[in-house]
Amino acid sequence: MPVDHVNGVELYWERRGSGPRLLFCNGSGTTLQAVGPLLDLVAAEFDLLAWDYRGLGRSAPVTGPYTMADLAADAAGLLQIAGWDECRVLGVSFGGMV
């Protein structure tokens, strides 16, 4: 799965499935590995793009502070890399704020 530099950080992301486009935003402190079974279910119905937030999971560690706006910019950057100009969004808990 890809790792790309977005907004100065290295982010791990996955894309799988087929159907309508769906961006998945995880809950606080949760990694893609932890929600794998959920992502499998979602990918059965959608073209799914999901990522580990900066400093979590398989994304690179971060040393400085960041804001919710930074995470939203990370999501927008990943959408651009994927070539998506529109999609549905599923945010779980903290991910709903992103």
Coordinates of C-alpha atoms in Angstrom, one line a residue:
M1 CA 0.0 0.0 0.0
P2 CA 1.2 3.5 -0.7
V3 CA 3.0 6.0 1.5
D4 CA 3.1 9.6 0.2
H5 CA 4.3 12.9 1.5
V6 CA 1.4 15.2 2.2
N7 CA 1.7 18.6 3.9
G8 CA 5.3 17.8 5.0
V9 CA 4.4 14.4 6.6
E10 CA 4.6 10.8 5.4
L11 CA 1.2 9.2 5.4
Y12 CA 0.3 5.6 4.9
W13 CA -3.0 5.1 3.0
E14 CA -5.0 2.3 1.5
R15 CA -7.4 2.1 -1.4
R16 CA -9.5 -0.9 -2.0
G17 CA -12.9 -2.1 -3.1
S18 CA -15.2 -0.8 -5.9
G19 CA -18.3 1.2 -6.1
P20 CA -19.0 4.8 -5.1
R21 CA -16.0 6.6 -3.7
L22 CA -15.7 6.8 0.1
L23 CA -13.1 8.5 2.3
F24 CA -12.8 6.8 5.7
C25 CA -11.7 8.9 8.7
N26 CA -10.8 6.8 11.7
G27 CA -11.5 7.5 15.4
S28 CA -8.8 9.1 17.6
G29 CA -5.8 7.0 18.2
T30 CA -7.1 4.2 16.0
T31 CA -5.1 2.6 13.2
L32 CA -6.2 1.0 10.0
Q33 CA -4.8 -2.3 11.2
A34 CA -7.2 -2.1 14.3
V35 CA -10.3 -1.5 12.1
G36 CA -9.4 -4.0 9.4
P37 CA -12.6 -6.1 9.6
L38 CA -14.7 -2.9 9.4
L39 CA -12.8 -1.7 6.3
D40 CA -13.3 -5.1 4.7
L41 CA -17.0 -4.7 5.1
V42 CA -17.0 -1.1 3.7
A43 CA -14.7 -2.0 0.8
A44 CA -17.3 -4.7 -0.3
E45 CA -19.6 -1.8 -1.2
F46 CA -17.4 1.2 -1.9
D47 CA -14.1 2.3 -3.6
L48 CA -12.5 3.0 -0.2
L49 CA -9.7 5.3 0.6
A50 CA -8.5 5.2 4.3
W51 CA -5.3 6.4 6.0
D52 CA -3.4 6.3 9.3
Y53 CA -3.3 9.8 10.7
R54 CA 0.0 11.5 11.0
G55 CA 2.0 9.9 13.9
L56 CA -0.2 6.8 14.0
G57 CA 0.0 3.3 12.7
R58 CA 2.1 3.0 9.5
S59 CA 2.3 6.8 9.0
A60 CA 5.6 8.4 10.0
P61 CA 6.0 9.7 13.6
V62 CA 5.6 13.4 14.1
T63 CA 7.5 15.6 16.6
G64 CA 5.6 18.8 16.6
P65 CA 2.0 19.8 17.4
Y66 CA -0.7 19.7 14.7
T67 CA -4.3 20.8 14.5
M68 CA -7.6 19.5 13.2
A69 CA -7.2 21.7 10.2
D70 CA -3.9 20.0 9.5
L71 CA -5.6 16.6 9.5
A72 CA -8.4 17.9 7.2
A73 CA -5.6 19.2 4.9
D74 CA -4.0 15.8 5.0
A75 CA -7.4 14.2 3.9
A76 CA -7.7 16.8 1.0
G77 CA -4.1 16.0 0.0
L78 CA -4.8 12.3 -0.2
L79 CA -7.9 12.9 -2.2
Q80 CA -5.8 14.9 -4.7
I81 CA -3.2 12.1 -4.9
A82 CA -6.0 9.6 -5.5
G83 CA -7.4 11.9 -8.3
W84 CA -10.8 12.2 -6.5
D85 CA -12.6 15.5 -7.0
E86 CA -15.6 14.3 -4.9
C87 CA -16.5 11.5 -2.6
R88 CA -18.6 10.4 0.3
V89 CA -17.0 10.7 3.8
L90 CA -17.4 8.3 6.7
G91 CA -16.0 9.7 9.9
V92 CA -16.0 7.6 13.1
S93 CA -16.0 9.7 16.3
F94 CA -12.9 11.9 16.0
G95 CA -12.9 11.2 12.3
G96 CA -16.3 13.0 12.0
M97 CA -14.5 16.2 13.1
V98 CA -11.8 15.8 10.5

